[in-house]
Each structure stands twice: as C-alpha cells, then as structure tokens.
CSV table of C-alpha atoms in Angstrom, one decimal:
chain,number,residue,atom,x,y,z
A,1,MET,CA,29.7,29.2,-18.0
A,2,LYS,CA,26.5,27.9,-16.2
A,3,PRO,CA,23.4,27.9,-18.3
A,4,THR,CA,20.8,30.6,-17.5
A,5,ILE,CA,17.7,29.2,-15.9
A,6,ASN,CA,14.6,31.4,-16.4
A,7,ARG,CA,10.9,30.9,-16.0
A,8,ARG,CA,10.3,30.3,-19.7
A,9,SER,CA,13.0,27.6,-20.0
A,10,MET,CA,11.9,25.9,-16.8
A,11,LEU,CA,8.3,25.7,-17.9
A,12,LYS,CA,9.4,24.3,-21.2
A,13,ALA,CA,11.6,21.7,-19.4
A,14,THR,CA,8.8,20.4,-17.2
A,15,ALA,CA,5.7,20.8,-19.4
A,16,ALA,CA,6.1,17.4,-21.0
A,17,SER,CA,5.0,15.5,-17.9
A,18,THR,CA,1.7,17.2,-17.1
A,19,PRO,CA,-0.3,20.2,-18.4
A,20,PHE,CA,0.4,23.6,-16.8
A,21,LEU,CA,-1.9,24.2,-13.9
A,22,ALA,CA,-3.6,27.3,-12.6
A,23,ALA,CA,-1.8,30.1,-11.0
A,24,PRO,CA,-1.4,30.0,-7.2
A,25,GLY,CA,-4.4,32.3,-6.6
A,26,LEU,CA,-6.7,29.9,-8.4
A,27,LEU,CA,-5.3,26.7,-6.9
A,28,LYS,CA,-7.2,27.0,-3.6
A,29,ALA,CA,-10.5,27.4,-5.3
A,30,GLN,CA,-9.8,24.4,-7.5
A,31,SER,CA,-8.4,22.3,-4.7
A,32,THR,CA,-11.2,19.7,-4.7
A,33,SER,CA,-10.7,18.8,-8.3
A,34,ARG,CA,-7.1,19.5,-9.3
A,35,PRO,CA,-4.8,16.4,-9.4
A,36,VAL,CA,-2.6,15.4,-6.5
A,37,GLN,CA,0.9,15.8,-7.9
A,38,LEU,CA,4.2,14.1,-7.2
A,39,GLY,CA,7.2,15.7,-8.9
A,40,LEU,CA,10.4,13.6,-9.5
A,41,VAL,CA,13.7,15.5,-10.0
A,42,SER,CA,15.8,12.8,-11.6
A,43,ASP,CA,18.9,12.1,-13.6
A,44,MET,CA,17.6,11.5,-17.1
A,45,GLY,CA,20.8,11.3,-19.0
A,46,GLY,CA,23.8,11.2,-16.7
A,47,PRO,CA,25.6,8.5,-14.6
A,48,PHE,CA,22.5,7.6,-12.5
A,49,ARG,CA,20.0,7.2,-15.4
A,50,ASP,CA,19.8,3.4,-15.3
A,51,VAL,CA,19.7,3.0,-11.5
A,52,GLY,CA,17.1,5.8,-11.2
A,53,GLY,CA,16.0,7.9,-14.2
A,54,PRO,CA,12.9,6.9,-16.1
A,55,GLY,CA,12.5,3.9,-13.9
A,56,GLN,CA,11.6,6.1,-11.0
A,57,ARG,CA,8.6,7.4,-12.8
A,58,VAL,CA,7.6,3.8,-13.9
A,59,ALA,CA,7.8,2.6,-10.2
A,60,ALA,CA,5.8,5.6,-8.9
A,61,GLU,CA,3.1,5.1,-11.5
A,62,LEU,CA,2.8,1.4,-10.6
A,63,ALA,CA,2.3,2.4,-7.0
A,64,ILE,CA,-0.4,4.9,-8.0
A,65,GLN,CA,-2.0,2.2,-10.1
A,66,ASP,CA,-2.0,-0.2,-7.2
A,67,PHE,CA,-3.5,2.4,-5.0
A,68,GLY,CA,-6.4,2.9,-7.4
A,69,GLY,CA,-5.2,5.9,-9.4
A,70,SER,CA,-6.8,8.5,-7.2
A,71,VAL,CA,-6.9,9.8,-3.6
A,72,LEU,CA,-9.6,11.9,-1.9
A,73,GLY,CA,-11.6,11.7,-5.1
A,74,ARG,CA,-8.7,13.4,-7.1
A,75,PRO,CA,-6.5,11.8,-9.7
A,76,VAL,CA,-2.8,11.3,-8.9
A,77,VAL,CA,-0.2,12.3,-11.5
A,78,VAL,CA,3.6,12.2,-11.7
A,79,ARG,CA,5.7,14.8,-13.4
A,80,GLN,CA,9.5,14.3,-14.0
A,81,ALA,CA,12.3,16.6,-15.0
A,82,ASP,CA,16.1,16.3,-15.3
A,83,GLY,CA,17.9,17.9,-12.5
A,84,GLN,CA,21.3,17.1,-14.1
A,85,ASN,CA,22.7,16.2,-10.7
A,86,ARG,CA,23.2,19.9,-10.0
A,87,ALA,CA,22.0,21.5,-6.8
A,88,ASP,CA,21.1,24.8,-8.5
A,89,ILE,CA,19.0,23.3,-11.3
A,90,SER,CA,17.3,20.8,-9.0
A,91,SER,CA,16.3,23.4,-6.4
A,92,GLN,CA,15.1,25.7,-9.2
A,93,ILE,CA,12.8,23.0,-10.6
A,94,ALA,CA,11.5,22.3,-7.0
A,95,ARG,CA,10.7,25.9,-6.4
A,96,GLU,CA,9.0,26.3,-9.8
A,97,TRP,CA,6.9,23.2,-9.3
A,98,ILE,CA,5.8,24.1,-5.8
A,99,ASP,CA,5.3,27.9,-6.3
A,100,ARG,CA,3.8,28.0,-9.8
A,101,GLU,CA,2.3,24.5,-10.3
A,102,GLY,CA,1.1,23.4,-6.9
A,103,VAL,CA,3.1,20.1,-6.7
A,104,ASP,CA,2.2,18.4,-3.5
A,105,ALA,CA,5.4,16.4,-2.9
A,106,LEU,CA,8.9,16.0,-4.4
A,107,GLY,CA,10.7,12.7,-4.9
A,108,ASP,CA,13.9,11.1,-6.2
A,109,GLY,CA,16.7,13.7,-6.3
A,110,ALA,CA,19.5,11.7,-7.9
A,111,ALA,CA,22.9,13.0,-6.7
A,112,SER,CA,23.2,13.7,-3.0
A,113,SER,CA,24.2,17.3,-3.5
A,114,ALA,CA,21.0,17.9,-5.5
A,115,GLY,CA,18.9,16.0,-3.0
A,116,LEU,CA,20.2,18.1,-0.1
A,117,ALA,CA,19.2,21.2,-2.0
A,118,ILE,CA,15.7,19.9,-2.8
A,119,GLN,CA,15.2,19.0,0.9
A,120,GLU,CA,16.0,22.6,1.8
A,121,VAL,CA,13.4,23.9,-0.7
A,122,CYS,CA,10.8,21.5,0.7
A,123,ARG,CA,11.7,22.6,4.3
A,124,GLU,CA,11.1,26.3,3.3
A,125,ARG,CA,7.9,25.5,1.4
A,126,LYS,CA,6.6,22.9,3.8
A,127,ARG,CA,6.3,20.2,1.2
A,128,ILE,CA,7.1,16.5,1.7
A,129,TYR,CA,10.3,15.2,0.2
A,130,LEU,CA,10.3,11.5,-0.6
A,131,CYS,CA,14.1,11.0,-0.9
A,132,THR,CA,14.8,7.8,-2.9
A,133,GLY,CA,17.8,8.8,-5.1
A,134,PRO,CA,20.4,10.6,-2.8
A,135,ALA,CA,22.3,8.2,-0.6
A,136,THR,CA,24.1,10.5,1.9
A,137,SER,CA,23.2,9.7,5.5
A,138,ASP,CA,23.2,13.4,6.2
A,139,MET,CA,19.7,13.5,4.8
A,140,THR,CA,18.5,12.1,8.1
A,141,GLY,CA,21.5,13.3,10.1
A,142,SER,CA,22.8,16.9,10.4
A,143,ARG,CA,20.7,18.0,7.4
A,144,CYS,CA,17.4,16.3,8.4
A,145,SER,CA,14.1,18.0,7.8
A,146,PRO,CA,10.6,17.6,9.4
A,147,TYR,CA,9.2,17.0,5.9
A,148,GLY,CA,11.9,14.7,4.5
A,149,ILE,CA,11.8,10.9,4.6
A,150,GLN,CA,14.7,8.8,3.1
A,151,PHE,CA,13.9,5.4,1.6
A,152,GLY,CA,15.7,2.4,0.4
A,153,TYR,CA,19.3,2.9,1.4
A,154,ASP,CA,21.9,5.4,2.7
A,155,THR,CA,25.7,5.6,3.0
A,156,TYR,CA,25.7,4.3,6.6
A,157,ALA,CA,23.8,1.1,5.8
A,158,LEU,CA,25.6,0.4,2.5
A,159,SER,CA,29.0,0.9,4.0
A,160,HIS,CA,28.5,-0.9,7.4
A,161,GLY,CA,27.1,-4.0,5.8
A,162,THR,CA,29.9,-4.5,3.2
A,163,ALA,CA,32.8,-2.9,5.1
A,164,THR,CA,32.1,-4.8,8.3
A,165,ALA,CA,31.8,-8.2,6.5
A,166,LEU,CA,35.1,-7.7,4.4
A,167,THR,CA,37.1,-6.3,7.4
A,168,LYS,CA,36.1,-9.2,9.6
A,169,ALA,CA,37.0,-11.6,6.8
A,170,GLY,CA,40.6,-10.3,6.9
A,171,GLY,CA,40.5,-7.2,4.7
A,172,ASP,CA,41.9,-5.0,7.4
A,173,THR,CA,43.6,-2.3,5.3
A,174,TRP,CA,41.6,-0.1,3.0
A,175,PHE,CA,42.2,2.5,0.2
A,176,PHE,CA,39.2,4.5,-1.1
A,177,ILE,CA,38.4,5.8,-4.5
A,178,THR,CA,35.8,8.4,-3.8
A,179,SER,CA,33.4,10.6,-5.9
A,180,ASP,CA,34.2,14.2,-5.0
A,181,TYR,CA,30.8,15.4,-3.9
A,182,ALA,CA,28.4,14.9,-1.0
A,183,PHE,CA,27.5,11.2,-1.7
A,184,GLY,CA,31.1,10.0,-2.1
A,185,HIS,CA,32.3,12.0,1.0
A,186,ALA,CA,29.6,10.5,3.2
A,187,LEU,CA,30.1,6.9,1.9
A,188,GLU,CA,33.9,7.1,2.5
A,189,ARG,CA,33.3,8.6,6.0
A,190,ASP,CA,30.7,5.9,7.0
A,191,ALA,CA,32.7,3.0,5.5
A,192,SER,CA,35.9,4.3,7.2
A,193,ASN,CA,34.2,4.3,10.5
A,194,ALA,CA,33.0,0.7,10.0
A,195,VAL,CA,36.5,-0.4,9.1
A,196,ARG,CA,38.0,1.2,12.2
A,197,ASN,CA,35.3,-0.1,14.4
A,198,ASN,CA,36.3,-3.6,13.3
A,199,ASN,CA,40.0,-3.0,14.0
A,200,GLY,CA,40.9,-2.2,10.4
A,201,ARG,CA,42.9,0.8,9.0
A,202,VAL,CA,42.4,3.2,6.2
A,203,VAL,CA,45.8,3.8,4.5
A,204,GLY,CA,44.7,6.4,1.9
A,205,ALA,CA,42.1,7.8,-0.4
A,206,VAL,CA,41.8,9.7,-3.7
A,207,ARG,CA,38.9,12.0,-4.7
A,208,VAL,CA,37.6,11.7,-8.3
A,209,PRO,CA,35.3,14.2,-10.2
A,210,LEU,CA,31.8,13.0,-11.2
A,211,ASN,CA,31.6,11.6,-14.7
A,212,SER,CA,35.3,10.6,-15.0
A,213,SER,CA,36.3,8.5,-17.9
A,214,ASP,CA,40.0,7.6,-17.2
A,215,TRP,CA,40.5,5.7,-13.9
A,216,SER,CA,44.1,4.5,-14.5
A,217,SER,CA,45.9,6.9,-12.3
A,218,TYR,CA,43.5,6.3,-9.4
A,219,LEU,CA,43.9,2.5,-9.8
A,220,ILE,CA,47.7,2.8,-9.8
A,221,ARG,CA,47.6,4.8,-6.6
A,222,ALA,CA,45.3,2.2,-5.0
A,223,ARG,CA,47.6,-0.7,-5.9
A,224,ALA,CA,50.7,1.2,-4.7
A,225,SER,CA,49.0,1.8,-1.3
A,226,GLY,CA,49.4,-1.8,-0.3
A,227,ALA,CA,45.8,-2.0,0.9
A,228,LYS,CA,44.1,-5.4,1.0
A,229,VAL,CA,40.7,-3.7,0.0
A,230,VAL,CA,40.0,-1.0,-2.4
A,231,GLY,CA,36.7,0.7,-1.4
A,232,LEU,CA,34.8,2.2,-4.3
A,233,ALA,CA,32.8,5.1,-2.9
A,234,ILE,CA,31.3,5.8,-6.4
A,235,ALA,CA,28.1,4.9,-8.2
A,236,GLY,CA,26.4,4.7,-11.5
A,237,THR,CA,28.4,4.8,-14.7
A,238,ASP,CA,31.4,6.0,-12.7
A,239,LEU,CA,31.4,2.7,-10.8
A,240,GLN,CA,30.9,0.7,-14.0
A,241,ASN,CA,33.8,2.4,-15.8
A,242,CYS,CA,36.1,2.0,-12.7
A,243,VAL,CA,35.3,-1.7,-12.3
A,244,LYS,CA,35.8,-2.4,-16.1
A,245,GLN,CA,39.2,-0.6,-16.1
A,246,ALA,CA,40.2,-2.3,-12.8
A,247,SER,CA,39.5,-5.6,-14.5
A,248,GLU,CA,41.6,-4.6,-17.6
A,249,PHE,CA,44.3,-3.3,-15.3
A,250,GLY,CA,44.5,-6.6,-13.4
A,251,LEU,CA,44.1,-4.9,-10.0
A,252,THR,CA,42.6,-8.0,-8.3
A,253,ARG,CA,44.6,-10.6,-10.2
A,254,GLY,CA,46.1,-13.1,-7.9
A,255,GLY,CA,43.6,-12.4,-5.1
A,256,ARG,CA,45.8,-10.1,-3.1
A,257,ILE,CA,43.5,-7.1,-3.4
A,258,ARG,CA,39.7,-7.2,-3.1
A,259,MET,CA,37.4,-4.6,-4.6
A,260,ALA,CA,34.6,-3.4,-2.2
A,261,THR,CA,31.8,-2.0,-4.3
A,262,LEU,CA,29.9,0.0,-1.7
A,263,LEU,CA,27.0,0.9,-3.9
A,264,VAL,CA,26.1,-1.6,-6.6
A,265,GLN,CA,22.6,-1.9,-8.1
A,266,ILE,CA,21.2,-4.5,-10.4
A,267,PRO,CA,21.4,-2.2,-13.5
A,268,ASP,CA,25.1,-1.9,-12.8
A,269,ILE,CA,25.6,-5.7,-12.9
A,270,VAL,CA,23.6,-5.9,-16.2
A,271,SER,CA,25.8,-3.2,-17.7
A,272,LEU,CA,29.1,-4.7,-16.4
A,273,GLY,CA,28.2,-8.3,-17.3
A,274,HIS,CA,27.7,-11.3,-15.0
A,275,GLN,CA,31.3,-12.6,-15.4
A,276,THR,CA,32.9,-9.3,-14.6
A,277,CYS,CA,30.9,-9.1,-11.4
A,278,GLU,CA,31.4,-12.7,-10.2
A,279,GLY,CA,32.2,-12.8,-6.5
A,280,MET,CA,31.2,-9.2,-5.9
A,281,VAL,CA,29.8,-8.6,-2.4
A,282,PHE,CA,27.4,-5.7,-1.8
A,283,THR,CA,24.6,-4.5,0.6
A,284,ASP,CA,21.1,-3.8,-0.7
A,285,SER,CA,17.5,-3.5,0.6
A,286,PHE,CA,15.9,-5.1,-2.5
A,287,TYR,CA,16.6,-7.8,-5.1
A,288,TRP,CA,14.2,-8.4,-7.9
A,289,ASP,CA,14.2,-12.2,-7.2
A,290,MET,CA,13.9,-12.1,-3.4
A,291,SER,CA,10.2,-13.1,-3.2
A,292,ASP,CA,7.2,-13.9,-5.2
A,293,ARG,CA,5.8,-10.4,-4.7
A,294,ALA,CA,9.2,-8.9,-5.7
A,295,ARG,CA,9.2,-11.0,-8.9
A,296,ALA,CA,5.6,-9.9,-9.7
A,297,PHE,CA,6.5,-6.2,-9.3
A,298,SER,CA,9.7,-6.7,-11.4
A,299,GLN,CA,7.7,-8.4,-14.2
A,300,ARG,CA,5.4,-5.4,-14.4
A,301,PHE,CA,8.3,-3.0,-14.3
A,302,MET,CA,10.1,-4.7,-17.1
A,303,GLN,CA,7.1,-4.5,-19.4
A,304,ARG,CA,8.1,-0.8,-19.6
A,305,ILE,CA,11.8,-0.8,-18.8
A,306,THR,CA,13.0,-3.9,-20.7
A,307,GLN,CA,16.8,-3.5,-20.3
A,308,HIS,CA,17.1,-4.5,-16.7
A,309,PRO,CA,15.1,-5.5,-13.6
A,310,PRO,CA,14.3,-2.8,-11.0
A,311,GLY,CA,16.8,-1.9,-8.4
A,312,LEU,CA,16.6,-0.6,-4.9
A,313,GLN,CA,15.8,3.0,-5.9
A,314,HIS,CA,12.9,1.9,-8.0
A,315,ALA,CA,11.6,-0.3,-5.2
A,316,GLY,CA,12.1,2.6,-2.8
A,317,VAL,CA,10.1,5.1,-4.9
A,318,TYR,CA,7.2,2.6,-5.1
A,319,GLY,CA,7.2,2.1,-1.4
A,320,ALA,CA,7.5,5.9,-0.7
A,321,THR,CA,4.7,6.8,-3.1
A,322,PHE,CA,2.3,4.1,-1.8
A,323,HIS,CA,3.0,5.1,1.9
A,324,TRP,CA,2.5,8.8,1.0
A,325,LEU,CA,-0.9,8.1,-0.6
A,326,LYS,CA,-2.0,6.1,2.3
A,327,GLY,CA,-1.1,9.0,4.5
A,328,ILE,CA,-3.2,11.4,2.4
A,329,GLN,CA,-6.1,9.0,2.4
A,330,ALA,CA,-6.0,8.5,6.2
A,331,THR,CA,-5.6,12.2,7.1
A,332,GLY,CA,-7.9,13.6,4.4
A,333,THR,CA,-5.4,16.2,3.3
A,334,THR,CA,-2.2,16.7,1.2
A,335,GLU,CA,-0.8,19.1,3.8
A,336,ALA,CA,2.7,18.0,4.8
A,337,GLU,CA,2.6,18.1,8.6
A,338,PRO,CA,-0.4,15.7,9.2
A,339,VAL,CA,0.7,13.4,6.4
A,340,VAL,CA,4.3,13.1,7.6
A,341,ALA,CA,3.0,12.5,11.1
A,342,TRP,CA,0.8,9.7,9.9
A,343,MET,CA,3.7,8.2,7.8
A,344,LYS,CA,5.9,8.1,10.9
A,345,ALA,CA,3.2,6.7,13.1
A,346,ASN,CA,2.2,3.9,10.8
A,347,PRO,CA,4.3,1.1,9.3
A,348,MET,CA,5.1,0.6,5.6
A,349,ASN,CA,3.6,-2.5,4.0
A,350,ASP,CA,4.1,-3.2,0.3
A,351,PHE,CA,5.7,-5.8,-1.9
A,352,TYR,CA,9.1,-5.6,-0.1
A,353,ASN,CA,8.3,-3.9,3.2
A,354,ASP,CA,6.6,-5.8,6.0
A,355,ASN,CA,5.7,-3.5,8.9
A,356,ILE,CA,8.6,-1.2,8.4
A,357,ARG,CA,8.5,1.9,10.5
A,358,VAL,CA,9.7,5.4,9.6
A,359,ARG,CA,11.9,6.8,12.4
A,360,GLU,CA,11.6,10.3,13.9
A,361,ASP,CA,14.6,11.5,11.9
A,362,GLY,CA,12.9,10.5,8.6
A,363,ARG,CA,14.8,7.2,8.2
A,364,ALA,CA,12.7,4.4,6.7
A,365,MET,CA,14.0,1.3,8.6
A,366,HIS,CA,14.2,-1.2,5.9
A,367,ARG,CA,15.7,-4.7,6.4
A,368,MET,CA,19.0,-4.9,4.5
A,369,TYR,CA,20.7,-7.8,2.9
A,370,LEU,CA,24.3,-8.8,2.0
A,371,TRP,CA,24.4,-10.3,-1.5
A,372,GLN,CA,27.2,-12.0,-3.5
A,373,VAL,CA,27.3,-12.3,-7.3
A,374,LYS,CA,27.2,-16.1,-8.1
A,375,PRO,CA,29.3,-17.8,-10.8
A,376,PRO,CA,27.5,-17.4,-14.2
A,377,ALA,CA,27.3,-21.2,-14.5
A,378,GLU,CA,24.9,-21.2,-11.6
A,379,ALA,CA,22.5,-18.7,-13.1
A,380,LYS,CA,19.1,-20.2,-13.9
A,381,SER,CA,17.8,-17.2,-15.9
A,382,ARG,CA,19.0,-14.1,-17.6
A,383,PHE,CA,19.1,-11.8,-14.6
A,384,ASP,CA,19.8,-14.5,-11.9
A,385,PHE,CA,22.9,-12.9,-10.4
A,386,CYS,CA,22.9,-13.1,-6.6
A,387,ASN,CA,23.0,-15.4,-3.7
A,388,LEU,CA,22.0,-14.2,-0.2
A,389,VAL,CA,24.9,-14.0,2.2
A,390,ALA,CA,23.3,-12.4,5.3
A,391,ASN,CA,20.0,-10.9,6.5
A,392,ILE,CA,20.6,-7.6,8.4
A,393,SER,CA,17.9,-6.5,10.8
A,394,PRO,CA,16.9,-2.8,10.8
A,395,ASP,CA,18.4,-2.1,14.1
A,396,GLU,CA,21.8,-3.5,12.9
A,397,ALA,CA,21.6,-1.9,9.5
A,398,TRP,CA,21.0,1.7,10.3
A,399,ARG,CA,22.8,4.4,12.2
A,400,PRO,CA,21.6,4.7,15.8
A,401,LEU,CA,19.1,7.5,16.2
A,402,ASN,CA,21.2,9.4,18.8
A,403,GLU,CA,24.4,9.4,16.6
A,404,GLY,CA,23.2,11.2,13.5
A,405,GLY,CA,23.1,14.7,14.8
A,406,CYS,CA,19.5,15.4,13.5
A,407,PRO,CA,18.2,18.6,15.2
A,408,LEU,CA,14.7,17.1,15.4
A,409,ILE,CA,15.9,14.5,17.9
A,410,GLN,CA,15.8,15.6,21.5
A,411,SER,CA,19.0,14.7,23.3
C-alpha cells in the first residue's frame, strides 16, 4: 500500500530545511525581502544517496557562498527533501514547495522517473528546473520543457562515450543488465544505438527492479548469452552490488567478457574499492583531480562530506546553481522565462565549465571525458583512481539537436 501524502505530513517532511514562509497572498507583498529559494528533491537514503543526496545541498550552498550569499539584495537559501525516487512523492513535494512556500526553482530530482515528474510540475507552474540527478536523455528530448535545463550528464553522452570505445576495441557483441525504469531504459536504448552504429550487435538484455540485492540469475544469463561485453545500465548501490557479485561470480575471469559500467561515479569507486574497479572504463564530465580549480572545490566539499570526493552530480548542481544566480542578477528577476532565456544566451563559467553553452533544448553542452581506473599501485593519494583516456568535445559527446524529438526545436 502506498503511503498517504497529505499537507500536514508534507510540511513536516520539508520544514527541516527552512522556516515556513508566508501564504501565497502575502508573498507578492514581501517579494523584495523574502529569500530566493532553491528546492532540491533528492535521494536521501536510497541507492543514489552517495552520488547525489546530501552532497547536492553541500555543492549548491558552496555555489551560493561563492556568489556572495545573496542576489538582488535577498538572501539565497536551499531546502532539501527526500523524494524517495518516486514520481508521485517527488511531484507532490514540488507542488507543495511552489504553491505554498514560494520556491523559485527546483533542482536535483534523483531517479529519472521522479525527475520527469518534477519537470512536468515545473512546466505547469512556470518554474525553472535545474536537472542534475536524472540521467535520461528524454529530459531534453521528447519530454523537454521550456523551463528545464539538464546538467552534467545524460544517457546519450554516457553510453556513446563508453559503448563506442569498447565496440571499436573489439567488443562487438553486447548483453545488457538494465534497471527497469526510465533511466535504465534510456541508457540501454542509447548504448544499443551506439553499439549498432559501430557495427556491433546486441544479443540480449534483462530488466532488473530498482534496489535489487541478488544479481546471480542476471549474471548467469549474461554469461550464457556469449556476449563479449556486459553493459550495466544501472546506477548507485545497484551498480555496486552487481559489480561486487560479478567479481565473486568470476564473470570476467580470463578476459573473455568485459563489463561496461555505463554510469560510474567516484563515490561508487570508493564504495567498491580501487582493486575491484581496476581497468574499468567510464565516461564522465567531471573528475575531482582534473584541474587545480576542481581540486580546490573538492577540498571544500570534503570538509563537509568526508567519505568521498564530489562526483559529476555534485559538480553539476554547483554549476547549475551558479549559472541560475547569474541569470537572476542579470535580468533583475526570479521569473522563469527571462532567467532561462539569459541562461541559454550566455555561457557557463565555473570551476569545471569554460564557456559552456546551454542549447535550445535545455542541454548544457559540457565537455566529456573517457576515464580508466588505474592499478592501485599507481595511486599517489587516497582517491587517486583514474587516468584520462580521451577528451570528448561537446559536439561529439551530445545527441545532435535535430535527433532528440524536443517539441521546442523547429524542424
């Protein structure tokens, strides 16, 4: 039975982040003094807690701090609630925050199914959605919104970087183990297209429920398929559990089968351990040790989140928040339409983005990178995991504008 969501329970769930604000009728009168609010709907205790979760709020608050803490003479605050990776709960939080508490923009979103639901609420309410958690490329494709911008990564860029490299290297037959919801479906679809575009074949796939604990039957099917590459269209603790059990199962022993981890983030490697991940190839827009500026941000982040360096979602929410605040400052308003127009007309510049533009469909055109986990003996520090394999330009990394099916794009 689904839990009942009512106004009393929703206010209780969200009150911890900021005090309750005035009712809608009073907001307009207080608009010159009330805080500018960013609301993050996150996974606070599920499979994406480490790759997103509390770290999303830390990164957003660091961006606000670097911006000066206020905009248009008003303080900027962040509130955060647990959407539990469910579309119904996440959209309910979004509506409550916008309608009752005057939140100016939504961010994060965690699971893709929840993010798509949040984007629809923001479309209805004309609020900006800074999408940094959900990965499905449908966010800027068939389900795009005039108020939605997707940062950091998506299933197209993740899959095309890794799948193209492995297929060209001889991994021309693939079997997919796929999370059975919007993210997994999109990642499998986009990776399959990349495999076929490079003369490879997909020989099979299996769909797996979110938060699975036993992966043995799926790994047996993958081995029985005869595929050279097993593509993991899964993420978070599901990915970690699958990789651990694949290692115990000896799936890649002897080198006949390769594991393609299509979405790996640094907190995953920390959890799995350096030795388990040795040789792993993955695509990412951010690595904590990629530059002096990235290292400086990561040091500040780890003063509050000590267990691991920031990953691409944390870098994404920093860049999204900073660019959004610049848009508010430049336009003199928090209204969605002029701010989004400014964000698309002006490039992103922060500690990992240099003159990165936001495309008409809402896709932030980050540079992407292909990384490989180095042998542990080569590590020079605790979190020194990766070597750079390839630098992927934005035009190569992201789906062509005319192929996404976004209704905002004139054919």
